[in-house]
mmCIF file of C-alpha atoms in Angstrom:
data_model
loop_
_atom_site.group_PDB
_atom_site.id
_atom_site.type_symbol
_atom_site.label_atom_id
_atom_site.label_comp_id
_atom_site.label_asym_id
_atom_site.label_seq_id
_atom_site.Cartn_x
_atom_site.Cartn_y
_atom_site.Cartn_z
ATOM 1 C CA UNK A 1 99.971 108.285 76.304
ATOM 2 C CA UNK A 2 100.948 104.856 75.826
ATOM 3 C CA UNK A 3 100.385 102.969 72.221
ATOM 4 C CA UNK A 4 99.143 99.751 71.109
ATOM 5 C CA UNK A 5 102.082 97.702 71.317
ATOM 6 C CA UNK A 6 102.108 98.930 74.979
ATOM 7 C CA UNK A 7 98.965 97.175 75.578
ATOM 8 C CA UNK A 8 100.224 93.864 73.988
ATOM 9 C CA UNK A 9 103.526 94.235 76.173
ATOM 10 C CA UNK A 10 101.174 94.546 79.234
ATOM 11 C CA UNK A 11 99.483 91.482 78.514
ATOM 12 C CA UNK A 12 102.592 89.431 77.949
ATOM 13 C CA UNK A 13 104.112 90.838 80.860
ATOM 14 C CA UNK A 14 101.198 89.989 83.026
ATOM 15 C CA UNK A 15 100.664 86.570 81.922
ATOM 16 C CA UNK A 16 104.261 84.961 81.950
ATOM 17 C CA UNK A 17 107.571 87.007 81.858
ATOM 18 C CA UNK A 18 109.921 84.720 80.132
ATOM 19 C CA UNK A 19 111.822 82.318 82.613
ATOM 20 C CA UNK A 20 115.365 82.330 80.977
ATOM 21 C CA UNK A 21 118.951 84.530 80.780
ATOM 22 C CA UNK A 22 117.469 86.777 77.968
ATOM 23 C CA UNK A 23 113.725 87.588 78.660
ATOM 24 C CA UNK A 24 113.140 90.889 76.958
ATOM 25 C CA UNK A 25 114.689 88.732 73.735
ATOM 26 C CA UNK A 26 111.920 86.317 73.984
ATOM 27 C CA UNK A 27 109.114 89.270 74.289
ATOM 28 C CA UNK A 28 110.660 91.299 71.682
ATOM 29 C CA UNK A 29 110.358 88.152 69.450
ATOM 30 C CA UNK A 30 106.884 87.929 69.968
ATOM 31 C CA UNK A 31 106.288 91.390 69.495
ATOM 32 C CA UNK A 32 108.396 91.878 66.502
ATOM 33 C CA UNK A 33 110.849 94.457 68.487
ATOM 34 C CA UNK A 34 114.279 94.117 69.603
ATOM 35 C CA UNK A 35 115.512 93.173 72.785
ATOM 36 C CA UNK A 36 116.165 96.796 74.034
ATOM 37 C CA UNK A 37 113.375 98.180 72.977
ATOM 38 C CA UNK A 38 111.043 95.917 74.809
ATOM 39 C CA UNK A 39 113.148 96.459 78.363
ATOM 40 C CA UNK A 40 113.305 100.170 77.290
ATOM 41 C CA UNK A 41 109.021 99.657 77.244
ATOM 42 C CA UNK A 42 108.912 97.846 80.306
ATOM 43 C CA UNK A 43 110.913 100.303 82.356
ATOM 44 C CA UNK A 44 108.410 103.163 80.896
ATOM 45 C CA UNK A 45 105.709 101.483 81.718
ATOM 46 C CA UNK A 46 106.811 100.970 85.274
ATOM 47 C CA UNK A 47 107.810 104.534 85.422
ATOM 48 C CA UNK A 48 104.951 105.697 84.432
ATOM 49 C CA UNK A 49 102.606 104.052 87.242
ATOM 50 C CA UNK A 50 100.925 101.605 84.945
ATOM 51 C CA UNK A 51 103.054 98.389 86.383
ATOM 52 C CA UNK A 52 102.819 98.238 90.495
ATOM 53 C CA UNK A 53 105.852 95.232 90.337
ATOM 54 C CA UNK A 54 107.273 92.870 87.956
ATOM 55 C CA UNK A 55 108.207 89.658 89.886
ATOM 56 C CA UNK A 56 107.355 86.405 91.198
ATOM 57 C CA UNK A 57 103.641 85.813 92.025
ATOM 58 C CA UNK A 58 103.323 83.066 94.073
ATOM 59 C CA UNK A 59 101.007 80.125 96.195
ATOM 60 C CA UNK A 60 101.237 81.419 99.599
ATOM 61 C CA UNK A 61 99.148 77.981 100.454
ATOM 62 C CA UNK A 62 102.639 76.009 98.538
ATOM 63 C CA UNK A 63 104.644 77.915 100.889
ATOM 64 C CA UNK A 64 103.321 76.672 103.741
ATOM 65 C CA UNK A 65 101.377 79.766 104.270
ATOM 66 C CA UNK A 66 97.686 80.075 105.654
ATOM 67 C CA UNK A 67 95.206 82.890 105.660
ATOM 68 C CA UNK A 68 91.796 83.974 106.537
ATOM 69 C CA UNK A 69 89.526 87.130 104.855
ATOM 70 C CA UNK A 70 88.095 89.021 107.614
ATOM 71 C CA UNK A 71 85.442 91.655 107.844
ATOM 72 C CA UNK A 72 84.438 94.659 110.403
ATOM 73 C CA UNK A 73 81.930 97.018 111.055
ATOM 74 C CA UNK A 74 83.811 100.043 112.235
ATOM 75 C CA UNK A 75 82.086 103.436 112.669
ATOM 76 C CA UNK A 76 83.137 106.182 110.421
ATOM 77 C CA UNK A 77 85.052 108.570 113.225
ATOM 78 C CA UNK A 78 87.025 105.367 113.846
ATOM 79 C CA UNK A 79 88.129 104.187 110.461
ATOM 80 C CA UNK A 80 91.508 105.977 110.563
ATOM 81 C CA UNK A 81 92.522 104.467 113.958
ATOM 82 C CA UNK A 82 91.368 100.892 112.746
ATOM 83 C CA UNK A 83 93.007 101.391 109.301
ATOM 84 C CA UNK A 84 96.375 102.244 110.875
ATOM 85 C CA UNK A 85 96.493 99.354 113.601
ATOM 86 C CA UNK A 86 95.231 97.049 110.964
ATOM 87 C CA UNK A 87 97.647 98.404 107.883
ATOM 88 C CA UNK A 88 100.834 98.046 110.880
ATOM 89 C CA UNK A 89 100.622 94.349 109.943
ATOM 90 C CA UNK A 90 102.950 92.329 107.800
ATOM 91 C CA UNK A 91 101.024 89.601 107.421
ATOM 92 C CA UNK A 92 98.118 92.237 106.101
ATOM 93 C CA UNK A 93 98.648 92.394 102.323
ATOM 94 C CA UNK A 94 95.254 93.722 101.142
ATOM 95 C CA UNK A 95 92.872 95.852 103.265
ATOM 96 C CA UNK A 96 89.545 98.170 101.286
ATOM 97 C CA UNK A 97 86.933 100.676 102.234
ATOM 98 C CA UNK A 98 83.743 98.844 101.113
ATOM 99 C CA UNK A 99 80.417 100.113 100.605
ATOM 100 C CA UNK A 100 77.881 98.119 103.231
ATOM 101 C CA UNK A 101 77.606 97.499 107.007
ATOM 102 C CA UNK A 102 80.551 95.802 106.942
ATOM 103 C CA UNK A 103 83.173 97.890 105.819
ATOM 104 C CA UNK A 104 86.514 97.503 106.618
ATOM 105 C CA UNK A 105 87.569 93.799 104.331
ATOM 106 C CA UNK A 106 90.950 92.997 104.935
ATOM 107 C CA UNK A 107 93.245 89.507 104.197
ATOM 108 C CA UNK A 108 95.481 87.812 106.749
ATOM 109 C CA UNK A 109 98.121 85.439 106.133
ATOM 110 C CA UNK A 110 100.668 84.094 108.056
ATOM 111 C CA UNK A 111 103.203 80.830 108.637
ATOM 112 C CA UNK A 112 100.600 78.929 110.861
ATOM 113 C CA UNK A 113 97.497 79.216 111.907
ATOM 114 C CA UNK A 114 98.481 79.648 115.342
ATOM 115 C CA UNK A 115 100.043 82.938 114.138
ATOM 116 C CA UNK A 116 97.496 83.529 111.980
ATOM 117 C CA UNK A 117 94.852 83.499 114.362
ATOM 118 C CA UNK A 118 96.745 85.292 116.797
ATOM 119 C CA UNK A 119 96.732 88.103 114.629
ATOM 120 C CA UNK A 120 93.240 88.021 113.792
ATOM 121 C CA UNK A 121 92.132 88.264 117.230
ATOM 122 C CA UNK A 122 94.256 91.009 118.216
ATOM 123 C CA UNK A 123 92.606 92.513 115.408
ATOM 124 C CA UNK A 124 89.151 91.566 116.045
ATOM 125 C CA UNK A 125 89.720 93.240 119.864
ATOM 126 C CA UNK A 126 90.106 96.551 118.421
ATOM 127 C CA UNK A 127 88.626 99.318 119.788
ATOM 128 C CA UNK A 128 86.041 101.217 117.491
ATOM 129 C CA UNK A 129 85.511 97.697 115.699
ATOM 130 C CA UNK A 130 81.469 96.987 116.040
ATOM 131 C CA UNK A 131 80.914 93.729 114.432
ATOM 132 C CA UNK A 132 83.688 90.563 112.672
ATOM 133 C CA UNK A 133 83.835 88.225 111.137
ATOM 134 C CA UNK A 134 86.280 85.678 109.442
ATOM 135 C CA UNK A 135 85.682 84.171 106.392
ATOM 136 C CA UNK A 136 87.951 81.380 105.953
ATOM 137 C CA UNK A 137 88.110 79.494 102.507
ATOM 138 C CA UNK A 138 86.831 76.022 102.000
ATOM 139 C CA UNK A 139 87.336 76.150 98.152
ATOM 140 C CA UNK A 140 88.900 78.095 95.771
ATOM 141 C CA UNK A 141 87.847 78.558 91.968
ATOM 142 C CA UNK A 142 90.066 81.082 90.564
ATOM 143 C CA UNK A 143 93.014 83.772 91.449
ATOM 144 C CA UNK A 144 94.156 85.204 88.406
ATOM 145 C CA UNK A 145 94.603 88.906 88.355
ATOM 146 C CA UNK A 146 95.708 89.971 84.653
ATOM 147 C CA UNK A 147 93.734 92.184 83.280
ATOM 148 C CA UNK A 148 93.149 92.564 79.262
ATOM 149 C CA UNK A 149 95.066 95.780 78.499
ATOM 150 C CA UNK A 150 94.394 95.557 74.855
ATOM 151 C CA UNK A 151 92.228 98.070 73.284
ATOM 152 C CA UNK A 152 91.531 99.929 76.798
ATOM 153 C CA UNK A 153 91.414 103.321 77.545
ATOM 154 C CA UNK A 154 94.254 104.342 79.789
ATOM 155 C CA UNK A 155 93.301 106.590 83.218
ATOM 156 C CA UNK A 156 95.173 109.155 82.434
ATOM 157 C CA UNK B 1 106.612 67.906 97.396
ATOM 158 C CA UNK B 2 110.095 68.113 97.676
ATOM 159 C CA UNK B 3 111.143 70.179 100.458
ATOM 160 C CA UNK B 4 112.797 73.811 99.941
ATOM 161 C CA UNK B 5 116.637 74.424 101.819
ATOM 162 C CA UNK B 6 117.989 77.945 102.210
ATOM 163 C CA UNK B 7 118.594 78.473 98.999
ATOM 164 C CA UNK B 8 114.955 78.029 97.636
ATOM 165 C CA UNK B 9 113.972 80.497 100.607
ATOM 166 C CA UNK B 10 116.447 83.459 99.101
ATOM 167 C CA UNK B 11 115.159 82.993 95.680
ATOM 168 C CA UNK B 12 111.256 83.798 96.937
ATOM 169 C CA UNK B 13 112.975 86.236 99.006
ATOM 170 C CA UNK B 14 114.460 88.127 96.316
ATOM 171 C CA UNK B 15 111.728 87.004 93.575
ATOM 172 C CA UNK B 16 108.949 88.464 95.535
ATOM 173 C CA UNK B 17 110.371 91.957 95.093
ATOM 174 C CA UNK B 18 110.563 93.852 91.983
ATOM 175 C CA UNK B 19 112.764 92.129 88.927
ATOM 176 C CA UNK B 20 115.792 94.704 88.275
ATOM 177 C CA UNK B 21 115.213 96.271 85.217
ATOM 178 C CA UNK B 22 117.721 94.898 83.244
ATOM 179 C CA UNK B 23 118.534 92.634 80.612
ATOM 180 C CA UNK B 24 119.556 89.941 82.348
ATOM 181 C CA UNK B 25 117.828 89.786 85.426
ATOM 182 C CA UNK B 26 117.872 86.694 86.709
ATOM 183 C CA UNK B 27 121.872 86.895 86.432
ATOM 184 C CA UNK B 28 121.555 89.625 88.567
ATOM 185 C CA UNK B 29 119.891 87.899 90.874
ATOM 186 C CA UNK B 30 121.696 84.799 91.026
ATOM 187 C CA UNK B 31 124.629 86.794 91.898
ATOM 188 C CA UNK B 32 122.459 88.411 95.017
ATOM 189 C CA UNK B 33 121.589 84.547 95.836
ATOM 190 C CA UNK B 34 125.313 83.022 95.591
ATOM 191 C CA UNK B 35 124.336 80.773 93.048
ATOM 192 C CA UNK B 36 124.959 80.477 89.590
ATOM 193 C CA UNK B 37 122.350 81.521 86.676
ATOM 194 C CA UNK B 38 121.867 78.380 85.652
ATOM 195 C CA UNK B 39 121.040 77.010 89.001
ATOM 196 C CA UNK B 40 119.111 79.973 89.475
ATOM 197 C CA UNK B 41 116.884 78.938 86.810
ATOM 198 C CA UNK B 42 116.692 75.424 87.794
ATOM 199 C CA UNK B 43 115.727 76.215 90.844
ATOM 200 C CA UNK B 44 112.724 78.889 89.577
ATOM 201 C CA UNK B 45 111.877 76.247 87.451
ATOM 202 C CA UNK B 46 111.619 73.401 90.341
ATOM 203 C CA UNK B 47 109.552 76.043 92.016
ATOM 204 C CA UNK B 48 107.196 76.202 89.153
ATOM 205 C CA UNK B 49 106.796 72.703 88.940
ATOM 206 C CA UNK B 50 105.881 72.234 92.318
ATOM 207 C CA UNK B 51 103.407 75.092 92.009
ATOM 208 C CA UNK B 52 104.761 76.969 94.131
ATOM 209 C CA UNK B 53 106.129 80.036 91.922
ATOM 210 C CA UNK B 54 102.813 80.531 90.070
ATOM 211 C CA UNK B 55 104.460 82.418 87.547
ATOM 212 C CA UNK B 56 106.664 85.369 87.239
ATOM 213 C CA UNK B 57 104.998 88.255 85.695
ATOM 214 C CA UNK B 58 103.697 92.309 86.174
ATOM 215 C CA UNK B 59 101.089 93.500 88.732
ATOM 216 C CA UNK B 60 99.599 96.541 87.242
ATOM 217 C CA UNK B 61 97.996 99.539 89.099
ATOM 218 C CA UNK B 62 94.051 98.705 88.444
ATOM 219 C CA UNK B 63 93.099 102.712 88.159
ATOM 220 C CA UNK B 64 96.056 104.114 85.794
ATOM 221 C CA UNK B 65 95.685 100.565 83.814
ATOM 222 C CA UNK B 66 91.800 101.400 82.962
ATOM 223 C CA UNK B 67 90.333 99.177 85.220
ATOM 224 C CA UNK B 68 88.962 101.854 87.885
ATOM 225 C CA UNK B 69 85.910 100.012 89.852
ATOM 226 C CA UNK B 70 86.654 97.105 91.827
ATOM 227 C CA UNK B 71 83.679 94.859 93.814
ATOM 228 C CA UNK B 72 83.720 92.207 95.983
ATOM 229 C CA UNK B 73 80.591 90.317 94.753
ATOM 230 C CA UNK B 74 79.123 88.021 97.154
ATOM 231 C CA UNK B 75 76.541 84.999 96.555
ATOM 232 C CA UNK B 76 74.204 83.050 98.178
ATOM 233 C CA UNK B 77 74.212 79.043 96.734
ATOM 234 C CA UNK B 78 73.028 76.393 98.150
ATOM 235 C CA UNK B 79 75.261 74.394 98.773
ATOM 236 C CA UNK B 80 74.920 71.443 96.562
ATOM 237 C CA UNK B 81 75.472 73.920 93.783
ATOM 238 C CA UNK B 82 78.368 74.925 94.867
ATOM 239 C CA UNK B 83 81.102 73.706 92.877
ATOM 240 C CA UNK B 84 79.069 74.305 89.533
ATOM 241 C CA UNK B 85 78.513 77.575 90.217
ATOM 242 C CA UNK B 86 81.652 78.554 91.429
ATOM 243 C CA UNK B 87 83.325 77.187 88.131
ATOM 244 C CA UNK B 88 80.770 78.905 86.287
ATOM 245 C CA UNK B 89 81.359 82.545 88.271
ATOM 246 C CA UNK B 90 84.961 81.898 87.308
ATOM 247 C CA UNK B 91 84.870 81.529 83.666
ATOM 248 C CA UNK B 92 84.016 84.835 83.288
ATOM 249 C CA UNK B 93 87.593 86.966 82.465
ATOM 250 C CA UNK B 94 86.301 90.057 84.515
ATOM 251 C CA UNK B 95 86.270 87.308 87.507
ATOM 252 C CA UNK B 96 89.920 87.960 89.072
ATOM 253 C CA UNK B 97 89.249 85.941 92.373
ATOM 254 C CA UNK B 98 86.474 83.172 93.464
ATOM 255 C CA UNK B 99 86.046 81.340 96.595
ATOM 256 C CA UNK B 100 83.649 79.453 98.382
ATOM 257 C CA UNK B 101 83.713 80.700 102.388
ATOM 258 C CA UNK B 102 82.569 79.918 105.620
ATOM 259 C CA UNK B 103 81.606 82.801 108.109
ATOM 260 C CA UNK B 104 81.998 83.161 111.808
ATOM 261 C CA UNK B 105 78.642 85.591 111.335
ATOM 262 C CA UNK B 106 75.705 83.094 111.615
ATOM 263 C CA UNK B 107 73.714 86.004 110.311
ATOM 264 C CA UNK B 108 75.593 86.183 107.560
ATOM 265 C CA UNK B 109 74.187 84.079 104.424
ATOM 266 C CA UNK B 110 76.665 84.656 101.431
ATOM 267 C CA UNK B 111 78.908 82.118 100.892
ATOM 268 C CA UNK B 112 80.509 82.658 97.438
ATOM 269 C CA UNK B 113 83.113 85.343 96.808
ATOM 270 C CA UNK B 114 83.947 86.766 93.595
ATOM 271 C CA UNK B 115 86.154 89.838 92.217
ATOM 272 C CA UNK B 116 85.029 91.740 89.836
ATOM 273 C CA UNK B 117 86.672 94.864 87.893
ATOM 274 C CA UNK B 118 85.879 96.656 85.522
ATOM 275 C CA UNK B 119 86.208 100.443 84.138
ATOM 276 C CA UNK B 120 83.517 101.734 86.206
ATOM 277 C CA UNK B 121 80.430 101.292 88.143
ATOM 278 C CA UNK B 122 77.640 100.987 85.958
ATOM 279 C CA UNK B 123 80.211 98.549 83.522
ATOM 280 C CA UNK B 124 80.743 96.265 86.621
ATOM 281 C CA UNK B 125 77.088 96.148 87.451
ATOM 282 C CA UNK B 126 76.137 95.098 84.351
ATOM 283 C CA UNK B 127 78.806 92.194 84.228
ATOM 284 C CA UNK B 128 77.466 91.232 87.165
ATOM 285 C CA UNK B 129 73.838 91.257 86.448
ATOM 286 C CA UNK B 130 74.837 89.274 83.327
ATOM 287 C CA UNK B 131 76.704 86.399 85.846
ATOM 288 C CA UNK B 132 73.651 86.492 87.910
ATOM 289 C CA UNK B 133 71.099 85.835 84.932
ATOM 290 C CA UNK B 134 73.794 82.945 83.457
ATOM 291 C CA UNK B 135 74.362 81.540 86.635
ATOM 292 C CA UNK B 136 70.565 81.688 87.464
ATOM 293 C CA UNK B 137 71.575 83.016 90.801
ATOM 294 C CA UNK B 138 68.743 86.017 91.941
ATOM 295 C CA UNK B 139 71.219 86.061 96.117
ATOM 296 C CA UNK B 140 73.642 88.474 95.886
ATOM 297 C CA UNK B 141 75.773 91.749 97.287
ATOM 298 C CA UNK B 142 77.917 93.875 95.188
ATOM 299 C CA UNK B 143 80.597 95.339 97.679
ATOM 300 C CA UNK B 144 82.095 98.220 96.207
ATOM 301 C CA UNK B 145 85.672 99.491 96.869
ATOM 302 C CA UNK B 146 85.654 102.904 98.234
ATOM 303 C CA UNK B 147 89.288 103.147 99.110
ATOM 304 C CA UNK B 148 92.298 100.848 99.239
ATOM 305 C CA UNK B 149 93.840 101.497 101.992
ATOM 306 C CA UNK B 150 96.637 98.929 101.763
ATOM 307 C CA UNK B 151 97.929 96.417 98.647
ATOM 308 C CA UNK B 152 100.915 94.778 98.607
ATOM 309 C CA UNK B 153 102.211 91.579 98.004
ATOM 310 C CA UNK B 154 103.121 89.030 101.242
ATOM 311 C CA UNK B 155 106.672 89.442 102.323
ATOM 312 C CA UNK B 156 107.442 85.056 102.673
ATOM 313 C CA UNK B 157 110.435 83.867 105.076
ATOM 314 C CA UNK B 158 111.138 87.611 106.147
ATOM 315 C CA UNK B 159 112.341 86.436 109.481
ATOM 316 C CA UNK B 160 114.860 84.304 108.181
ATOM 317 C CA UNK B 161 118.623 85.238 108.088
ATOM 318 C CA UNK B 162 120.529 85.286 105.327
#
């Protein structure tokens, strides 16, 4: 079980970890703890399974970086086979099971879109793959994945 | 903006791993890097500037942090609406991700894409019935995740030597 002040660390922790030689000072300050006790948190939390990794989040698009969201219709008998071909990628960070026609959504991203689309249509030639498509962006609105851990119920 | 040397590339390098889980971690890191805190922090702080570091903070497991359904919710708007809506769609906190797309499908007619998460199901339809109504949007698929079969973050410059 995890307590309140948990779910205050999680949200400071997701938001902005402090930038400077003595972070866990800094979030202890703002949560009225000391300095250990805040790392000694953090680490539990990781243990635990509730943090998948503390680091630096960044613009893959900043880095020079370009990617594509792509989509297949693959028969069930020939999910696993897709999913491993498709999972051997580097440049494939996030890949789901989706409920529809189109069922197998995966990202791309690479350091050109020479590469990039290389990738992809390795991909797309797949045997066991029925239908593609790529879904490249043309605007984007948000990306901000922190989610409010204050006052939710743990899955535990 | 300015360009990055060798020395930017090891910081994203080492950054885009997990922080060491100590009091000092950037020191720690700045020793892995061959540069000094200080410029270590400079540096991370240039990177910020320019955007490129969004920020530096925890990526928590979705199902063990209470967030256990997960949809890719995907709209039909015409297109003069677009940037309104897609402003709109992403005021809403349960709203992780939101992009306008293009498809390769010409069969295909959805155009805006939109996370969604929430505890469960029912939860996530009901935010999203609520975005629909606000939005006045009546166009749209709710894509649930079965399975994640991969999630990780991108590994940047991994070619590079050292």
């Amino acid at each position: 079980m995890r307590d309140p002040l948990d779910g205050l660390l999680m949200n400071l922790l997701q938001q902005d970890f402090p930038v400077c030689p003595e972070p866990y000072k800094v979030l202890g300050e703002q949560l009225g703890i000391s300095e250990q006790e805040a790392l000694e948190r953090t680490r539990r939390l990781k243990e635990n399974g509730y943090i998948r990794r503390l680091g630096g989040v960044f613009d893959s698009g900043r880095l020079g970086y370009v990617s594509v969201l792509c989509a297949a219709q693959v028969a069930p008998d020939d999910i696993p086979a897709v999913t491993e071909a498709v999972n051997r990628c580097i440049g494939v960070t996030h890949n789901y099971l989706r409920q529809h026609d189109y069922n197998v959504w995966f990202t791309v991203t690479a350091e050109s879109e020479a590469r990039r689309d290389a990738i992809v249509d390795e991909l797309e030639s797949l045997p066991g793959i029925q239908r593609f498509m790529r879904l490249p962006a043309v605007a984007r609105y948000k990306i901000r994945a922190v989610f409010d851990m204050q006052g939710v119920t743990a899955d535990e | 903006m300015n360009e990055m040397d060798a020395v930017d590339r090891a910081i994203v390098r080492l950054l885009q791993e997990e922080l060491p889980l100590v009091l000092n971690p950037y020191g720690v890191l700045a020793e892995q890097a061959g540069v000094s805190e200080t410029e270590f922090l400079e540096r991370m702080n240039a990177l910020r500037a320019s955007g490129r570091l969004r920020r530096v903070g925890a990526i928590l497991h979705h199902r063990k942090s209470g967030y256990g359904a997960n949809a890719l919710v995907v709209w039909r708007v015409p297109e003069e609406r677009m940037d309104a809506v897609g402003k709109a769609v992403a005021e809403f906190p349960q709203v992780t991700h939101c992009y306008f797309r293009e498809s390769s499908d010409a069969d295909w007619k959805y155009n805006l894409y939109s996370m969604v998460h929430s505890s469960d199901t029912e939860r996530c339809r009901e935010i999203v019935e609520a975005i629909a109504e606000s939005v006045g949007l009546s166009e749209y698929a709710m894509l649930f995740s079965t399975q994640e079969l991969k999630k990780t973050s991108m590994k940047y410059f991994a070619s590079e030597n050292v």
